[in-house]
PDB file of C-alpha atoms in Angstrom:
ATOM      1  CA  MET A 140       0.000   0.000   0.000  1.00 39.00           C
ATOM      2  CA  SER A 141       1.445   3.368  -0.865  1.00 37.00           C
ATOM      3  CA  ILE A 142       0.623   6.735   0.608  1.00 38.00           C
ATOM      4  CA  GLY A 143       0.221   9.416  -2.022  1.00 35.00           C
ATOM      5  CA  ALA A 144       2.382  12.488  -1.710  1.00 35.00           C
ATOM      6  CA  ALA A 145       0.641  15.726  -0.798  1.00 34.00           C
ATOM      7  CA  GLY A 146      -0.322  17.527  -3.995  1.00 32.00           C
ATOM      8  CA  ALA A 147       0.069  21.209  -3.198  1.00 32.00           C
ATOM      9  CA  GLY A 148       3.283  22.796  -4.414  1.00 32.00           C
ATOM     10  CA  GLY A 149       5.875  23.383  -1.738  1.00 34.00           C
ATOM     11  CA  VAL A 150       4.314  21.021   0.812  1.00 36.00           C
ATOM     12  CA  VAL A 151       6.456  18.113   1.989  1.00 41.00           C
ATOM     13  CA  GLY A 152       4.715  14.909   1.042  1.00 45.00           C
ATOM     14  CA  GLY A 153       4.010  12.061   3.435  1.00 49.00           C
ATOM     15  CA  GLY A 154       3.817  14.207   6.575  1.00 59.00           C
ATOM     16  CA  GLU A 155       7.155  13.100   8.017  1.00 75.00           C
ATOM     17  CA  ALA A 156       9.444  15.805   9.331  1.00 84.00           C
ATOM     18  CA  PRO A 157      12.854  16.082   7.607  1.00 89.00           C
ATOM     19  CA  HIS A 158      15.575  14.358   9.600  1.00 93.00           C
ATOM     20  CA  VAL A 159      18.753  16.349  10.245  1.00 95.00           C
ATOM     21  CA  LEU A 160      21.940  14.812  11.597  1.00 97.00           C
ATOM     22  CA  ALA A 161      23.855  17.427  13.629  1.00 97.00           C
ATOM     23  CA  VAL A 162      27.520  16.743  14.398  1.00 97.00           C
ATOM     24  CA  ASP A 163      29.418  18.802  16.991  1.00 96.00           C
ATOM     25  CA  ASP A 164      31.828  17.920  19.783  1.00 95.00           C
ATOM     26  CA  SER A 165      30.475  20.782  21.948  1.00 95.00           C
ATOM     27  CA  SER A 166      27.509  19.782  24.123  1.00 96.00           C
ATOM     28  CA  VAL A 167      26.368  23.414  24.270  1.00 97.00           C
ATOM     29  CA  ASP A 168      26.389  23.786  20.493  1.00 96.00           C
ATOM     30  CA  ARG A 169      24.596  20.450  19.995  1.00 96.00           C
ATOM     31  CA  ALA A 170      21.814  21.626  22.330  1.00 96.00           C
ATOM     32  CA  VAL A 171      21.504  25.023  20.609  1.00 95.00           C
ATOM     33  CA  ILE A 172      21.477  23.572  17.106  1.00 94.00           C
ATOM     34  CA  ALA A 173      18.998  20.824  18.037  1.00 94.00           C
ATOM     35  CA  GLY A 174      16.744  23.351  19.787  1.00 93.00           C
ATOM     36  CA  ILE A 175      16.737  25.724  16.827  1.00 92.00           C
ATOM     37  CA  LEU A 176      15.997  22.963  14.313  1.00 91.00           C
ATOM     38  CA  ARG A 177      13.346  21.226  16.442  1.00 90.00           C
ATOM     39  CA  SER A 178      11.435  24.482  16.910  1.00 87.00           C
ATOM     40  CA  SER A 179      11.118  24.543  13.107  1.00 86.00           C
ATOM     41  CA  GLN A 180       9.693  21.018  13.133  1.00 85.00           C
ATOM     42  CA  PHE A 181      12.810  19.199  11.987  1.00 89.00           C
ATOM     43  CA  ARG A 182      13.570  15.824  13.498  1.00 92.00           C
ATOM     44  CA  VAL A 183      17.123  16.021  14.866  1.00 95.00           C
ATOM     45  CA  THR A 184      19.727  13.488  15.895  1.00 96.00           C
ATOM     46  CA  ALA A 185      22.794  15.111  17.454  1.00 97.00           C
ATOM     47  CA  VAL A 186      26.099  13.252  17.780  1.00 97.00           C
ATOM     48  CA  ASP A 187      29.486  14.318  19.094  1.00 96.00           C
ATOM     49  CA  SER A 188      31.867  13.051  16.396  1.00 97.00           C
ATOM     50  CA  GLY A 189      32.309  12.235  12.733  1.00 97.00           C
ATOM     51  CA  LYS A 190      32.816   8.585  13.673  1.00 97.00           C
ATOM     52  CA  ARG A 191      29.409   8.424  15.381  1.00 97.00           C
ATOM     53  CA  ALA A 192      27.851  10.260  12.454  1.00 97.00           C
ATOM     54  CA  LEU A 193      29.120   7.633   9.995  1.00 97.00           C
ATOM     55  CA  GLU A 194      27.893   4.823  12.259  1.00 96.00           C
ATOM     56  CA  LEU A 195      24.440   6.357  12.323  1.00 96.00           C
ATOM     57  CA  LEU A 196      24.403   6.999   8.574  1.00 95.00           C
ATOM     58  CA  GLY A 197      25.199   3.329   8.048  1.00 93.00           C
ATOM     59  CA  SER A 198      22.017   2.278   9.806  1.00 91.00           C
ATOM     60  CA  GLU A 199      19.620   5.201   9.318  1.00 82.00           C
ATOM     61  CA  PRO A 200      18.496   5.542   5.729  1.00 69.00           C
ATOM     62  CA  ASN A 201      16.454   8.714   5.833  1.00 87.00           C
ATOM     63  CA  VAL A 202      18.719  11.633   6.667  1.00 94.00           C
ATOM     64  CA  SER A 203      17.741  14.790   4.772  1.00 92.00           C
ATOM     65  CA  MET A 204      20.768  16.821   5.737  1.00 94.00           C
ATOM     66  CA  ILE A 205      24.003  16.655   7.700  1.00 96.00           C
ATOM     67  CA  ILE A 206      25.106  19.769   9.545  1.00 96.00           C
ATOM     68  CA  THR A 207      28.568  19.502  11.018  1.00 97.00           C
ATOM     69  CA  ASP A 208      31.060  21.592  12.918  1.00 96.00           C
ATOM     70  CA  TYR A 209      34.384  22.058  11.154  1.00 95.00           C
ATOM     71  CA  TRP A 210      36.846  21.715  14.026  1.00 92.00           C
ATOM     72  CA  MET A 211      36.401  18.425  15.860  1.00 92.00           C
ATOM     73  CA  PRO A 212      39.053  16.147  17.358  1.00 88.00           C
ATOM     74  CA  GLU A 213      39.891  12.909  15.472  1.00 90.00           C
ATOM     75  CA  MET A 214      37.771  13.685  12.399  1.00 95.00           C
ATOM     76  CA  THR A 215      37.115  17.225  11.200  1.00 95.00           C
ATOM     77  CA  GLY A 216      33.884  18.257   9.501  1.00 96.00           C
ATOM     78  CA  TYR A 217      35.845  18.518   6.261  1.00 97.00           C
ATOM     79  CA  GLU A 218      37.007  14.903   6.599  1.00 97.00           C
ATOM     80  CA  LEU A 219      33.441  13.813   7.336  1.00 97.00           C
ATOM     81  CA  LEU A 220      32.239  15.731   4.265  1.00 98.00           C
ATOM     82  CA  LYS A 221      34.816  13.919   2.098  1.00 97.00           C
ATOM     83  CA  LYS A 222      33.767  10.502   3.412  1.00 97.00           C
ATOM     84  CA  VAL A 223      30.101  11.271   2.747  1.00 97.00           C
ATOM     85  CA  LYS A 224      30.781  12.489  -0.796  1.00 96.00           C
ATOM     86  CA  GLU A 225      32.979   9.457  -1.542  1.00 96.00           C
ATOM     87  CA  SER A 226      30.178   7.069  -0.574  1.00 94.00           C
ATOM     88  CA  SER A 227      27.756   6.030  -3.314  1.00 93.00           C
ATOM     89  CA  LYS A 228      25.080   5.499  -0.656  1.00 92.00           C
ATOM     90  CA  LEU A 229      25.529   8.832   1.118  1.00 94.00           C
ATOM     91  CA  LYS A 230      26.830  11.303  -1.457  1.00 94.00           C
ATOM     92  CA  LYS A 231      23.420  12.761  -2.296  1.00 93.00           C
ATOM     93  CA  ILE A 232      22.841  13.930   1.292  1.00 95.00           C
ATOM     94  CA  PRO A 233      23.465  17.692   1.488  1.00 94.00           C
ATOM     95  CA  VAL A 234      26.202  18.603   3.964  1.00 96.00           C
ATOM     96  CA  VAL A 235      26.441  21.999   5.641  1.00 95.00           C
ATOM     97  CA  ILE A 236      29.622  22.961   7.491  1.00 96.00           C
ATOM     98  CA  MET A 237      29.648  25.330  10.488  1.00 95.00           C
ATOM     99  CA  SER A 238      32.598  27.152  11.940  1.00 94.00           C
ATOM    100  CA  SER A 239      33.190  29.936  14.444  1.00 90.00           C
ATOM    101  CA  GLU A 240      36.022  31.226  12.232  1.00 88.00           C
ATOM    102  CA  ASN A 241      35.568  33.041   8.944  1.00 90.00           C
ATOM    103  CA  VAL A 242      38.495  31.623   6.943  1.00 91.00           C
ATOM    104  CA  PRO A 243      37.938  32.101   3.172  1.00 92.00           C
ATOM    105  CA  THR A 244      40.322  29.284   2.148  1.00 92.00           C
ATOM    106  CA  ARG A 245      38.507  26.914   4.527  1.00 91.00           C
ATOM    107  CA  ILE A 246      35.133  27.919   3.143  1.00 93.00           C
ATOM    108  CA  SER A 247      36.156  27.491  -0.506  1.00 94.00           C
ATOM    109  CA  ARG A 248      37.830  24.140   0.239  1.00 94.00           C
ATOM    110  CA  CYS A 249      34.612  22.835   1.762  1.00 95.00           C
ATOM    111  CA  LEU A 250      32.433  24.140  -1.032  1.00 95.00           C
ATOM    112  CA  GLU A 251      34.793  22.613  -3.624  1.00 95.00           C
ATOM    113  CA  GLU A 252      34.526  19.288  -1.839  1.00 95.00           C
ATOM    114  CA  GLY A 253      30.743  19.423  -2.237  1.00 95.00           C
ATOM    115  CA  ALA A 254      29.396  21.180   0.865  1.00 96.00           C
ATOM    116  CA  GLU A 255      26.034  22.810   0.216  1.00 93.00           C
ATOM    117  CA  ASP A 256      26.695  25.764   2.445  1.00 93.00           C
ATOM    118  CA  PHE A 257      28.987  27.133   5.111  1.00 93.00           C
ATOM    119  CA  LEU A 258      27.485  28.767   8.210  1.00 93.00           C
ATOM    120  CA  LEU A 259      29.265  30.952  10.718  1.00 93.00           C
ATOM    121  CA  LYS A 260      28.617  30.026  14.328  1.00 93.00           C
ATOM    122  CA  PRO A 261      26.783  30.658  16.540  1.00 93.00           C
ATOM    123  CA  MET A 262      23.780  29.225  14.760  1.00 91.00           C
ATOM    124  CA  ARG A 263      20.741  31.475  14.847  1.00 89.00           C
ATOM    125  CA  PRO A 264      17.048  30.760  14.304  1.00 85.00           C
ATOM    126  CA  SER A 265      17.276  32.923  11.178  1.00 85.00           C
ATOM    127  CA  ASP A 266      19.711  30.379   9.648  1.00 88.00           C
ATOM    128  CA  VAL A 267      16.966  27.749   9.448  1.00 84.00           C
ATOM    129  CA  SER A 268      15.179  29.022   6.353  1.00 80.00           C
ATOM    130  CA  ARG A 269      18.530  29.053   4.531  1.00 79.00           C
ATOM    131  CA  LEU A 270      19.096  25.433   5.530  1.00 79.00           C
ATOM    132  CA  PHE A 271      15.627  24.364   4.511  1.00 77.00           C
ATOM    133  CA  SER A 272      16.150  25.563   0.954  1.00 75.00           C
ATOM    134  CA  ARG A 273      19.244  23.315   0.705  1.00 69.00           C
ATOM    135  CA  MET A 274      17.489  20.141   1.708  1.00 72.00           C
ATOM    136  CA  LEU A 275      16.528  17.149  -0.311  1.00 59.00           C
ATOM    137  CA  PRO A 276      12.802  17.299  -1.240  1.00 61.00           C
TER     138      PRO A 276
ATOM    139  CA  MET B  21       0.254  39.758  43.724  1.00 57.00           C
ATOM    140  CA  ALA B  22       3.169  37.398  44.288  1.00 82.00           C
ATOM    141  CA  GLY B  23       3.182  36.293  40.646  1.00 86.00           C
ATOM    142  CA  ALA B  24       3.534  39.844  39.359  1.00 91.00           C
ATOM    143  CA  ALA B  25       6.320  40.584  41.847  1.00 93.00           C
ATOM    144  CA  LEU B  26       8.251  37.518  40.698  1.00 94.00           C
ATOM    145  CA  ARG B  27       7.792  38.506  37.069  1.00 94.00           C
ATOM    146  CA  ASP B  28       9.004  42.028  37.816  1.00 95.00           C
ATOM    147  CA  GLN B  29      12.103  40.620  39.528  1.00 96.00           C
ATOM    148  CA  LEU B  30      12.855  38.375  36.585  1.00 95.00           C
ATOM    149  CA  SER B  31      12.316  41.169  34.109  1.00 95.00           C
ATOM    150  CA  ALA B  32      14.618  43.512  36.078  1.00 97.00           C
ATOM    151  CA  LEU B  33      17.298  40.816  36.313  1.00 97.00           C
ATOM    152  CA  LEU B  34      17.230  40.135  32.582  1.00 96.00           C
ATOM    153  CA  SER B  35      17.285  43.870  31.772  1.00 97.00           C
ATOM    154  CA  SER B  36      20.359  44.372  33.906  1.00 97.00           C
ATOM    155  CA  MET B  37      22.109  41.364  32.370  1.00 97.00           C
ATOM    156  CA  PHE B  38      21.568  42.862  28.922  1.00 97.00           C
ATOM    157  CA  SER B  39      22.450  46.430  29.891  1.00 97.00           C
ATOM    158  CA  GLN B  40      25.661  45.308  31.619  1.00 96.00           C
ATOM    159  CA  GLY B  41      26.686  43.398  28.511  1.00 96.00           C
ATOM    160  CA  LEU B  42      26.673  40.029  30.264  1.00 97.00           C
ATOM    161  CA  VAL B  43      24.423  38.580  27.563  1.00 98.00           C
ATOM    162  CA  ASP B  44      23.688  39.621  24.004  1.00 97.00           C
ATOM    163  CA  GLU B  45      21.233  39.143  21.153  1.00 95.00           C
ATOM    164  CA  GLN B  46      22.061  35.434  20.838  1.00 95.00           C
ATOM    165  CA  PHE B  47      20.688  34.864  24.374  1.00 97.00           C
ATOM    166  CA  GLU B  48      17.610  36.875  23.493  1.00 95.00           C
ATOM    167  CA  GLN B  49      17.074  34.712  20.402  1.00 94.00           C
ATOM    168  CA  LEU B  50      17.301  31.546  22.500  1.00 94.00           C
ATOM    169  CA  GLN B  51      14.707  32.956  24.916  1.00 94.00           C
ATOM    170  CA  MET B  52      12.406  33.856  22.043  1.00 92.00           C
ATOM    171  CA  LEU B  53      12.856  30.394  20.614  1.00 91.00           C
ATOM    172  CA  GLN B  54      11.702  28.916  23.938  1.00 91.00           C
ATOM    173  CA  ASP B  55       8.746  31.276  24.297  1.00 89.00           C
ATOM    174  CA  GLU B  56       7.539  31.158  20.703  1.00 85.00           C
ATOM    175  CA  GLY B  57       8.609  27.643  19.751  1.00 76.00           C
ATOM    176  CA  GLY B  58       6.925  25.974  22.722  1.00 75.00           C
ATOM    177  CA  THR B  59      10.115  24.305  23.932  1.00 83.00           C
ATOM    178  CA  PRO B  60       9.983  24.738  27.730  1.00 84.00           C
ATOM    179  CA  GLY B  61      13.233  24.077  29.495  1.00 91.00           C
ATOM    180  CA  PHE B  62      15.361  24.844  26.434  1.00 94.00           C
ATOM    181  CA  VAL B  63      17.113  27.864  27.938  1.00 95.00           C
ATOM    182  CA  ALA B  64      17.645  26.039  31.242  1.00 96.00           C
ATOM    183  CA  GLU B  65      19.190  23.112  29.386  1.00 96.00           C
ATOM    184  CA  VAL B  66      21.566  25.271  27.330  1.00 97.00           C
ATOM    185  CA  VAL B  67      22.557  27.472  30.279  1.00 98.00           C
ATOM    186  CA  THR B  68      23.241  24.451  32.486  1.00 97.00           C
ATOM    187  CA  LEU B  69      25.366  22.787  29.809  1.00 98.00           C
ATOM    188  CA  PHE B  70      27.287  26.025  29.318  1.00 98.00           C
ATOM    189  CA  CYS B  71      27.999  26.408  33.039  1.00 98.00           C
ATOM    190  CA  ASP B  72      29.201  22.807  33.380  1.00 97.00           C
ATOM    191  CA  ASP B  73      31.345  23.141  30.267  1.00 97.00           C
ATOM    192  CA  ALA B  74      32.858  26.485  31.322  1.00 98.00           C
ATOM    193  CA  GLU B  75      33.700  25.214  34.805  1.00 98.00           C
ATOM    194  CA  ARG B  76      35.497  22.219  33.349  1.00 97.00           C
ATOM    195  CA  ILE B  77      37.419  24.302  30.796  1.00 97.00           C
ATOM    196  CA  ILE B  78      38.501  26.923  33.359  1.00 98.00           C
ATOM    197  CA  ALA B  79      39.846  24.148  35.611  1.00 98.00           C
ATOM    198  CA  GLU B  80      41.764  22.595  32.696  1.00 98.00           C
ATOM    199  CA  ILE B  81      43.297  25.960  31.756  1.00 98.00           C
ATOM    200  CA  ALA B  82      44.303  26.631  35.379  1.00 98.00           C
ATOM    201  CA  THR B  83      46.090  23.271  35.518  1.00 98.00           C
ATOM    202  CA  LEU B  84      47.910  23.909  32.264  1.00 97.00           C
ATOM    203  CA  LEU B  85      49.088  27.341  33.437  1.00 97.00           C
ATOM    204  CA  GLU B  86      50.518  25.820  36.620  1.00 96.00           C
ATOM    205  CA  GLN B  87      52.918  23.610  34.696  1.00 96.00           C
ATOM    206  CA  PRO B  88      56.633  24.536  34.670  1.00 95.00           C
ATOM    207  CA  ILE B  89      56.452  24.645  30.875  1.00 96.00           C
ATOM    208  CA  VAL B  90      53.153  25.944  29.578  1.00 96.00           C
ATOM    209  CA  SER B  91      51.673  24.441  26.433  1.00 97.00           C
ATOM    210  CA  PHE B  92      50.120  27.609  25.000  1.00 97.00           C
ATOM    211  CA  ASP B  93      48.629  25.648  22.102  1.00 96.00           C
ATOM    212  CA  LYS B  94      46.613  23.521  24.516  1.00 96.00           C
ATOM    213  CA  VAL B  95      45.557  26.588  26.516  1.00 97.00           C
ATOM    214  CA  ASP B  96      44.498  28.289  23.286  1.00 96.00           C
ATOM    215  CA  ALA B  97      42.462  25.257  22.239  1.00 94.00           C
ATOM    216  CA  PHE B  98      40.534  25.343  25.523  1.00 96.00           C
ATOM    217  CA  VAL B  99      39.993  29.112  25.308  1.00 97.00           C
ATOM    218  CA  HIS B 100      38.715  28.615  21.756  1.00 94.00           C
ATOM    219  CA  GLN B 101      36.201  26.043  23.066  1.00 94.00           C
ATOM    220  CA  LEU B 102      35.027  28.426  25.790  1.00 97.00           C
ATOM    221  CA  LYS B 103      34.730  31.278  23.314  1.00 96.00           C
ATOM    222  CA  GLY B 104      32.615  29.055  21.065  1.00 95.00           C
ATOM    223  CA  SER B 105      30.210  27.906  23.727  1.00 96.00           C
ATOM    224  CA  SER B 106      29.882  31.398  25.214  1.00 97.00           C
ATOM    225  CA  ALA B 107      29.041  32.743  21.741  1.00 96.00           C
ATOM    226  CA  SER B 108      26.427  30.021  21.266  1.00 96.00           C
ATOM    227  CA  VAL B 109      24.662  30.807  24.547  1.00 97.00           C
ATOM    228  CA  GLY B 110      25.053  34.578  24.193  1.00 97.00           C
ATOM    229  CA  ALA B 111      27.490  35.066  27.091  1.00 98.00           C
ATOM    230  CA  GLN B 112      28.941  38.234  25.597  1.00 97.00           C
ATOM    231  CA  LYS B 113      31.374  39.366  28.305  1.00 97.00           C
ATOM    232  CA  VAL B 114      32.924  35.919  28.661  1.00 98.00           C
ATOM    233  CA  LYS B 115      33.208  35.673  24.877  1.00 97.00           C
ATOM    234  CA  PHE B 116      35.040  39.016  24.590  1.00 97.00           C
ATOM    235  CA  THR B 117      37.432  38.100  27.398  1.00 97.00           C
ATOM    236  CA  CYS B 118      38.202  34.851  25.597  1.00 97.00           C
ATOM    237  CA  MET B 119      39.124  36.815  22.484  1.00 96.00           C
ATOM    238  CA  GLN B 120      41.646  38.820  24.503  1.00 96.00           C
ATOM    239  CA  PHE B 121      42.839  35.666  26.233  1.00 98.00           C
ATOM    240  CA  ARG B 122      43.699  34.140  22.852  1.00 96.00           C
ATOM    241  CA  GLN B 123      45.963  37.114  22.152  1.00 97.00           C
ATOM    242  CA  PHE B 124      48.003  36.283  25.268  1.00 97.00           C
ATOM    243  CA  CYS B 125      48.206  32.674  24.105  1.00 97.00           C
ATOM    244  CA  GLN B 126      49.527  33.805  20.715  1.00 96.00           C
ATOM    245  CA  GLU B 127      52.113  35.956  22.535  1.00 97.00           C
ATOM    246  CA  LYS B 128      52.975  32.994  24.778  1.00 97.00           C
ATOM    247  CA  SER B 129      52.636  35.220  27.834  1.00 96.00           C
ATOM    248  CA  ARG B 130      52.076  33.246  31.036  1.00 96.00           C
ATOM    249  CA  ASP B 131      51.402  36.430  33.040  1.00 96.00           C
ATOM    250  CA  GLY B 132      48.927  37.660  30.445  1.00 97.00           C
ATOM    251  CA  CYS B 133      47.183  34.280  30.422  1.00 97.00           C
ATOM    252  CA  LEU B 134      46.989  34.162  34.223  1.00 97.00           C
ATOM    253  CA  MET B 135      45.466  37.621  34.279  1.00 97.00           C
ATOM    254  CA  ALA B 136      42.966  36.740  31.559  1.00 98.00           C
ATOM    255  CA  LEU B 137      42.092  33.527  33.396  1.00 98.00           C
ATOM    256  CA  ALA B 138      41.324  35.512  36.569  1.00 98.00           C
ATOM    257  CA  VAL B 139      39.080  37.892  34.611  1.00 98.00           C
ATOM    258  CA  VAL B 140      37.251  35.140  32.755  1.00 98.00           C
ATOM    259  CA  ARG B 141      36.741  33.205  35.987  1.00 98.00           C
ATOM    260  CA  ASN B 142      35.198  36.231  37.750  1.00 97.00           C
ATOM    261  CA  GLU B 143      32.997  37.032  34.786  1.00 97.00           C
ATOM    262  CA  PHE B 144      31.852  33.447  34.520  1.00 98.00           C
ATOM    263  CA  TYR B 145      31.035  33.209  38.260  1.00 98.00           C
ATOM    264  CA  ASP B 146      29.062  36.470  38.062  1.00 97.00           C
ATOM    265  CA  LEU B 147      27.130  35.229  35.034  1.00 98.00           C
ATOM    266  CA  ARG B 148      26.542  31.812  36.573  1.00 98.00           C
ATOM    267  CA  ASN B 149      25.067  33.403  39.707  1.00 98.00           C
ATOM    268  CA  LYS B 150      22.704  35.468  37.596  1.00 98.00           C
ATOM    269  CA  PHE B 151      21.716  32.460  35.463  1.00 97.00           C
ATOM    270  CA  GLN B 152      20.994  30.487  38.658  1.00 97.00           C
ATOM    271  CA  THR B 153      18.817  33.314  40.007  1.00 97.00           C
ATOM    272  CA  MET B 154      17.038  33.540  36.643  1.00 97.00           C
ATOM    273  CA  LEU B 155      16.261  29.816  36.621  1.00 95.00           C
ATOM    274  CA  GLN B 156      15.067  29.897  40.254  1.00 96.00           C
ATOM    275  CA  LEU B 157      12.727  32.800  39.495  1.00 95.00           C
ATOM    276  CA  GLU B 158      11.371  30.994  36.428  1.00 93.00           C
ATOM    277  CA  GLN B 159      10.700  27.880  38.495  1.00 92.00           C
ATOM    278  CA  GLN B 160       8.954  29.955  41.176  1.00 94.00           C
ATOM    279  CA  ILE B 161       6.811  31.669  38.544  1.00 92.00           C
ATOM    280  CA  GLN B 162       5.871  28.321  37.006  1.00 89.00           C
ATOM    281  CA  ALA B 163       5.005  26.890  40.419  1.00 91.00           C
ATOM    282  CA  TYR B 164       2.897  29.960  41.245  1.00 90.00           C
ATOM    283  CA  ASP B 165       1.060  29.808  37.899  1.00 87.00           C
ATOM    284  CA  HIS B 166       0.405  26.118  38.362  1.00 86.00           C
ATOM    285  CA  LYS B 167      -1.131  26.734  41.801  1.00 86.00           C
ATOM    286  CA  GLN B 168      -3.465  29.383  40.367  1.00 84.00           C
ATOM    287  CA  GLN B 169      -4.953  26.981  37.833  1.00 78.00           C
TER     288      GLN B 169
END
């Protein structure tokens, strides 16, 4: 049995909230990002490392977007981005990188590697509409 | 009315925190998110995480600065973390002090770092006290409102 997609233009079909995977080693930033996204009706899973993000992506099929901090110990957001884009299963998932530092070479490197967008931290509620436009339908 | 008095106290506390530059627009946005987005407890959660995180980081920095040979790179990394989390919660004064602290790390100045640590510690304790008062007042207001229903 299939459920028909909602017909009206611009409405997300099926009624399920988009699922965002947030990756940040800071507990404060994870809480802020999750809070901002959840208040806009996104479903959010927040993890503290690139390693955990990849584990989750291996088992969770329906992630609409990955939003990751740049500077993390062990695996940076850039390294996570590369792994996602190298994977045939994951490469279509849009990846947004966040950083507290405005470094043009860092930004262009991430965008060249396939990041959808680069946000300066701290994340604000006003960033959400920008994210939404980058998501998979 | 007790409820109105509590609300006035909370309002005055928040006004003074903003006017003294302890918190900035980011904190205001988080409050609005809680009030408008229907996510009770969000600000309490973020503030509590920030305070725990800041306490841990300040202790780590103090230990590093006590060593005979200071690893300024490690100190800088911790200050960077504290600057990040203070920016995310809207703790403006702490954030600005962290920016200055990083300068002393770049200059590899132990005296400068010790001074900055003392300032950031005092600012953090002041902010933490005010956050604790804010959360207590909010709880009292909630309890009062609940009794009136």
